Short mmCIF file of C-alpha atoms in Angstrom, two decimals:
data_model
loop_
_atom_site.label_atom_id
_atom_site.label_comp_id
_atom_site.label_asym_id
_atom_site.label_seq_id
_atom_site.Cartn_x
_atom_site.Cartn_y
_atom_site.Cartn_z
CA UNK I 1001 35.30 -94.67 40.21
CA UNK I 1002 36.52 -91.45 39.98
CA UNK I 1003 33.26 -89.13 41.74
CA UNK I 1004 33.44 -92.36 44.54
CA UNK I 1005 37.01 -91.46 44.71
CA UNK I 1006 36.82 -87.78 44.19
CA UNK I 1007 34.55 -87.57 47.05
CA UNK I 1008 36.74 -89.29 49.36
CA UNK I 1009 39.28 -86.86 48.62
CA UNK I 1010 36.87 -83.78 49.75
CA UNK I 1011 36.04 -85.40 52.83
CA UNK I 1012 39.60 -86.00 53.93
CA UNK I 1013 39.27 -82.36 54.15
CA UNK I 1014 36.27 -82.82 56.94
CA UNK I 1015 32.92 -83.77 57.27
CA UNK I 1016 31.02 -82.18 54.48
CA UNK I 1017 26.98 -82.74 53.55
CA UNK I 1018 26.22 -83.75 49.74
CA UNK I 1019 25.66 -80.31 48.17
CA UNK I 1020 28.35 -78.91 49.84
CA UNK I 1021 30.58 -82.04 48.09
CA UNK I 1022 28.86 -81.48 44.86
CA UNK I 1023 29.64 -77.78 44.98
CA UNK I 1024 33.88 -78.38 45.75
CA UNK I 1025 33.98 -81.40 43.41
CA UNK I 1026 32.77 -78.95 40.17
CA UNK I 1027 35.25 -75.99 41.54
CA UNK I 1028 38.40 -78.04 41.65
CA UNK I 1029 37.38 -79.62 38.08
CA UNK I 1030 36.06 -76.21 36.73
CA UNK I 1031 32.54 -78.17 36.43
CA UNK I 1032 34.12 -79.64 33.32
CA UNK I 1033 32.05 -83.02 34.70
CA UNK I 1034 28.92 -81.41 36.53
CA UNK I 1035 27.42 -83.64 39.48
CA UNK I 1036 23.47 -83.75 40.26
CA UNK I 1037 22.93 -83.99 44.11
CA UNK I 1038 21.18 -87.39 43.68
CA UNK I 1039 24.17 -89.01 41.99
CA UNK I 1040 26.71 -87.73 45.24
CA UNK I 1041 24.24 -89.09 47.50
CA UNK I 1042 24.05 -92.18 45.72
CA UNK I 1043 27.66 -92.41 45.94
CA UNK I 1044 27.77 -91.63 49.48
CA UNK I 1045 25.40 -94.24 50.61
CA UNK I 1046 27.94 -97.05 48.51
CA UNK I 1047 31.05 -95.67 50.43
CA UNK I 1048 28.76 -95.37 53.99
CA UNK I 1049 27.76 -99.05 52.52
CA UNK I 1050 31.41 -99.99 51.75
CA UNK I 1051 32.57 -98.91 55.20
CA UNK I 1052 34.44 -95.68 53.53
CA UNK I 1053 32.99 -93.07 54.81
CA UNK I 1054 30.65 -92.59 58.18
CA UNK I 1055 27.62 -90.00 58.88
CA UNK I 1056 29.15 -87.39 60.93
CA UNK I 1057 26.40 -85.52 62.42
CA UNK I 1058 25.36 -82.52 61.36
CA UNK I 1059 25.85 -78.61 60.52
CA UNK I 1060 23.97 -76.24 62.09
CA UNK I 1061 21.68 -75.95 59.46
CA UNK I 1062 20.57 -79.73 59.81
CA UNK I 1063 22.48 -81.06 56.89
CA UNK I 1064 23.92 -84.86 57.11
CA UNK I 1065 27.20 -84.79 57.50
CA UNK I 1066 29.91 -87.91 55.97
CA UNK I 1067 33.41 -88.28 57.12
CA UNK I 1068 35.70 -90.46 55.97
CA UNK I 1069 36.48 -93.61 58.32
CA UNK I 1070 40.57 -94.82 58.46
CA UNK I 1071 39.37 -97.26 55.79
CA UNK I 1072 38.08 -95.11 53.57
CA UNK I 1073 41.85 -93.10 54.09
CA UNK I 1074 43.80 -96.45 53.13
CA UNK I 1075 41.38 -96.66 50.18
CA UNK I 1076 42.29 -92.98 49.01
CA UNK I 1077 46.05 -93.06 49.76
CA UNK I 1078 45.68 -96.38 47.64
CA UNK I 1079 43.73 -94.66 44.81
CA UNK I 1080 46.35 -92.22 44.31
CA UNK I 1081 49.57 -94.56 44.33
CA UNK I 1082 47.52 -97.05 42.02
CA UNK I 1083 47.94 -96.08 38.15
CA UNK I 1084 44.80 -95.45 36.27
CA UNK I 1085 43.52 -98.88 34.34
CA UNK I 1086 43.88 -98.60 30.28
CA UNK I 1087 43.47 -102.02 29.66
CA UNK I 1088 39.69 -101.51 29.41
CA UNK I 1089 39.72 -98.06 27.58
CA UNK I 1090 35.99 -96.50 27.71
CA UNK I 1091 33.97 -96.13 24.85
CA UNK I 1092 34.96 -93.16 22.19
CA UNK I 1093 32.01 -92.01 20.07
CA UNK I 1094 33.98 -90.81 17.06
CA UNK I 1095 36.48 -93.72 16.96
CA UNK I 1096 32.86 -96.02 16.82
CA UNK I 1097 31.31 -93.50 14.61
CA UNK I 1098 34.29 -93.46 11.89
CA UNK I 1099 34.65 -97.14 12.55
CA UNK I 1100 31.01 -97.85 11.66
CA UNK I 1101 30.93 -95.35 8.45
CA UNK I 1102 33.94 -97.53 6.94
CA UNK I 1103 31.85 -98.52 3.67
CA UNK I 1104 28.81 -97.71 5.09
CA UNK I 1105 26.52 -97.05 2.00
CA UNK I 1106 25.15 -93.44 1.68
CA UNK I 1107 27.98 -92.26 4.07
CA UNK I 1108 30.57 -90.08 2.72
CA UNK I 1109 32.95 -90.57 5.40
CA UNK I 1110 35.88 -87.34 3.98
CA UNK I 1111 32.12 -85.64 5.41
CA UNK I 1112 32.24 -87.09 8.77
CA UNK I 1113 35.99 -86.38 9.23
CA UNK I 1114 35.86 -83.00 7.72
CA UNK I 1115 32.78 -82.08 10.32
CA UNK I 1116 34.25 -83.29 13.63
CA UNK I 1117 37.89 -81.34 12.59
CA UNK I 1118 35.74 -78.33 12.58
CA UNK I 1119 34.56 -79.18 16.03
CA UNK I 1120 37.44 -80.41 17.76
CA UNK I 1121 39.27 -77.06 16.33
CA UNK I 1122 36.51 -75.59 18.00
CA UNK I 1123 36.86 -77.15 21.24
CA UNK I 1124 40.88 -76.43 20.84
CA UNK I 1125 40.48 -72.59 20.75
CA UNK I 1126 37.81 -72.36 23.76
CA UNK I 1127 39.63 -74.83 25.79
CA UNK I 1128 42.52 -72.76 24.61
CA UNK I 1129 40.69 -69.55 25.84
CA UNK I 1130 39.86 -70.98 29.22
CA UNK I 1131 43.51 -72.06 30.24
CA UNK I 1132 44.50 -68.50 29.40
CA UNK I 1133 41.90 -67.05 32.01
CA UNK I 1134 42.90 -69.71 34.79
CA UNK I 1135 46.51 -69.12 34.28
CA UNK I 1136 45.95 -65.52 34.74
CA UNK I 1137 43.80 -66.31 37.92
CA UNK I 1138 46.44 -68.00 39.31
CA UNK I 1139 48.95 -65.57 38.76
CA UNK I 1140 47.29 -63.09 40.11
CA UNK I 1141 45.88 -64.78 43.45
CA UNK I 1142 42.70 -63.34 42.60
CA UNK I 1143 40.95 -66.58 43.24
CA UNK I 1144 41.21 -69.46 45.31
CA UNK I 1145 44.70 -70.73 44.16
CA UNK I 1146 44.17 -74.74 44.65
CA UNK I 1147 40.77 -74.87 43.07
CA UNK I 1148 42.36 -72.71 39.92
CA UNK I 1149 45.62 -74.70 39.31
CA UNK I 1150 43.44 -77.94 39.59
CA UNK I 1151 41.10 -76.55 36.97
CA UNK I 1152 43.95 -75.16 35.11
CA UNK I 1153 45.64 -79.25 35.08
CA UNK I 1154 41.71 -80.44 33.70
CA UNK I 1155 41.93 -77.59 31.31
CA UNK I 1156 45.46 -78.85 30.22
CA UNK I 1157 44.33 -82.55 30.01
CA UNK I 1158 41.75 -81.63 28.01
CA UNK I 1159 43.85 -79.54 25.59
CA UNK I 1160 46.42 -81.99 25.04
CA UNK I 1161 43.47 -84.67 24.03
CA UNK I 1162 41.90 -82.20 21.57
CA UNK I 1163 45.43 -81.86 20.22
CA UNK I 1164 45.93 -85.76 19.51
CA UNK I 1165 42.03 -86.01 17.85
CA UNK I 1166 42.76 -83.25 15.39
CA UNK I 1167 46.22 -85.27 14.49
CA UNK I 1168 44.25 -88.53 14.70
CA UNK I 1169 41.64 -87.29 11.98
CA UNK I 1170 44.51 -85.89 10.13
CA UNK I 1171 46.16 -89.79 9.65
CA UNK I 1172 42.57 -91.25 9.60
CA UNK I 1173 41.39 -89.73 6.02
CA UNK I 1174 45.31 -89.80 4.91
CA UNK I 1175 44.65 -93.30 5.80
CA UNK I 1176 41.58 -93.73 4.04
CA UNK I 1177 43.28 -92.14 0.64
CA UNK I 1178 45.28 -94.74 0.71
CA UNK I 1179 43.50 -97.53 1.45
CA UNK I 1180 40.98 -96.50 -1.27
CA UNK I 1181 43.90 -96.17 -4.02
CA UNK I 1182 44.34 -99.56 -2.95
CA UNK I 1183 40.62 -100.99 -3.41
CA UNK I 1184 40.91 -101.72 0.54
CA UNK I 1185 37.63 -99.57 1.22
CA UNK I 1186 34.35 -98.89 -0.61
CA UNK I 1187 32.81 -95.71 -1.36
CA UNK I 1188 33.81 -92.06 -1.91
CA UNK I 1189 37.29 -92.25 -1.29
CA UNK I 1190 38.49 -89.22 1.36
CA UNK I 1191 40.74 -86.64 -0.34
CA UNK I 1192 44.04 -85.11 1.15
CA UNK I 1193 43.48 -82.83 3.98
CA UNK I 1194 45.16 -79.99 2.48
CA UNK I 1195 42.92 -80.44 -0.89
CA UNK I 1196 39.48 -78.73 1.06
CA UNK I 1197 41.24 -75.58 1.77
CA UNK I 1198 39.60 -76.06 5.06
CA UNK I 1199 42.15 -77.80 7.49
CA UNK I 1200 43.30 -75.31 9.86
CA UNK I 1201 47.29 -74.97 10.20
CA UNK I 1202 49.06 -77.54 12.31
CA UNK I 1203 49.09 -76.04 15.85
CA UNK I 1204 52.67 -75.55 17.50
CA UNK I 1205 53.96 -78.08 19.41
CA UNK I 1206 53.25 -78.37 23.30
CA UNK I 1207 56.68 -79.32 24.31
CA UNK I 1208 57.58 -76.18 22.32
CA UNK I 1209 55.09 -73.96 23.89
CA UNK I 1210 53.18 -75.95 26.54
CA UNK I 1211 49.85 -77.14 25.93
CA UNK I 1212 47.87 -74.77 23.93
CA UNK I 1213 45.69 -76.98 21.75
CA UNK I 1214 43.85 -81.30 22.02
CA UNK I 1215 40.01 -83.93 21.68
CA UNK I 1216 36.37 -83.06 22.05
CA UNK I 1217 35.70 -83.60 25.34
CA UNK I 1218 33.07 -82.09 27.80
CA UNK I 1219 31.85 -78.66 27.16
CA UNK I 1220 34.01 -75.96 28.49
CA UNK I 1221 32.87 -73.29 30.59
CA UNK I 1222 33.07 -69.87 29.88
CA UNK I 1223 34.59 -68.79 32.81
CA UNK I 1224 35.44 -70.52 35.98
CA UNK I 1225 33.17 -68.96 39.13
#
């Protein structure tokens, strides 16, 4: 819903061909969710289907062009004014992983934890990286201002979520201690965080210094284009 949406935005902009939408779709999201040409045009012929958008001609160069009908406008002013649906969260790899290695024999699950904190610190300092190089963009007009302060807000999302899985594998094997004093869980119980030596310090606070650290999410670029 989001690329059918998405793409409705760009068009409200004007008539655009599918390359062209694939193209301004990664810019304003820093191609933190890259598009293949087949999936936009797939999309387009649903909202052309849906009575969204409209072909619109073409460019000089022979590309199809969409536009977006008055429909597909009351659909996007819509989209925006409706909040996004949690009731049917999507599926989080790590929360089935870690679910799944509860007792699992063979599976020493203090492993599993300790190996995705690694990552998702990881993720933290590039994603960390990244903002610092988009707010600097931004400040300094060097760029094109609306693409980089959208791709600074994904950059921020995605910090903020890397912040809340390193805290959530923090409670999850403090959890699991617990549990396994208890006799509640099977198998090598997980130690204390702090007892590795490898837990990395507890990152400042965002509402103390904005968001500078959150989840593993999609792979960050290394620069934004």
């Amino acid at each position: 819903m989001s690329i059918r949406h998405g793409l409705l935005a760009l068009l409200e902009r004007g008539p655009r061909y599918g390359s062209q939408l694939r193209t301004e779709f990664e810019s304003r999201t820093g191609s933190t969710w890259p598009l293949n040409v087949g999936q936009v045009y797939t999309t387009l012929a649903r909202l052309e289907r849906d009575g969204l958008v409209a072909p619109g001609g073409e460019d000089p160069a022979g590309h199809t062009l969409y536009a977006i009908t008055d429909t597909g406008r009351t659909e996007l002013r819509a989209w925006y004014e409706r909040p996004v649906d949690r009731t049917n969260p999507p599926r989080d790899e790590l929360a089935i992983k870690l679910a799944m290695a509860v007792g699992a024999p063979g599976v020493d699950i203090r492993a599993v934890i300790q190996s995705q904190r690694h990552a998702t610190i990881g993720a933290m300092q590039d994603y960390t990286r990244l903002k610092a190089q988009a707010l600097a963009a931004v400040e300094s007009g060097r760029a094109n201002e609306r693409d980089d302060v959208a791709w600074l807000l994904v950059l921020e999302q995605l910090i903020f979520q890397t912040e809340a899985e390193a805290r959530w594998l923090d409670h999850s094997e403090a959890r699991l201690v617990r549990l396994a004093a208890l006799g509640a869980v099977t198998g090598p119980p997980a130690a204390p965080a702090a007892d590795d030596g490898r837990t990395p310090p507890t990152p400042p606070t965002a509402a103390a210094t904005g968001p500078t650290t959150g989840t593993t999410g999609p792979a960050p670029r290394t620069r934004r284009g």
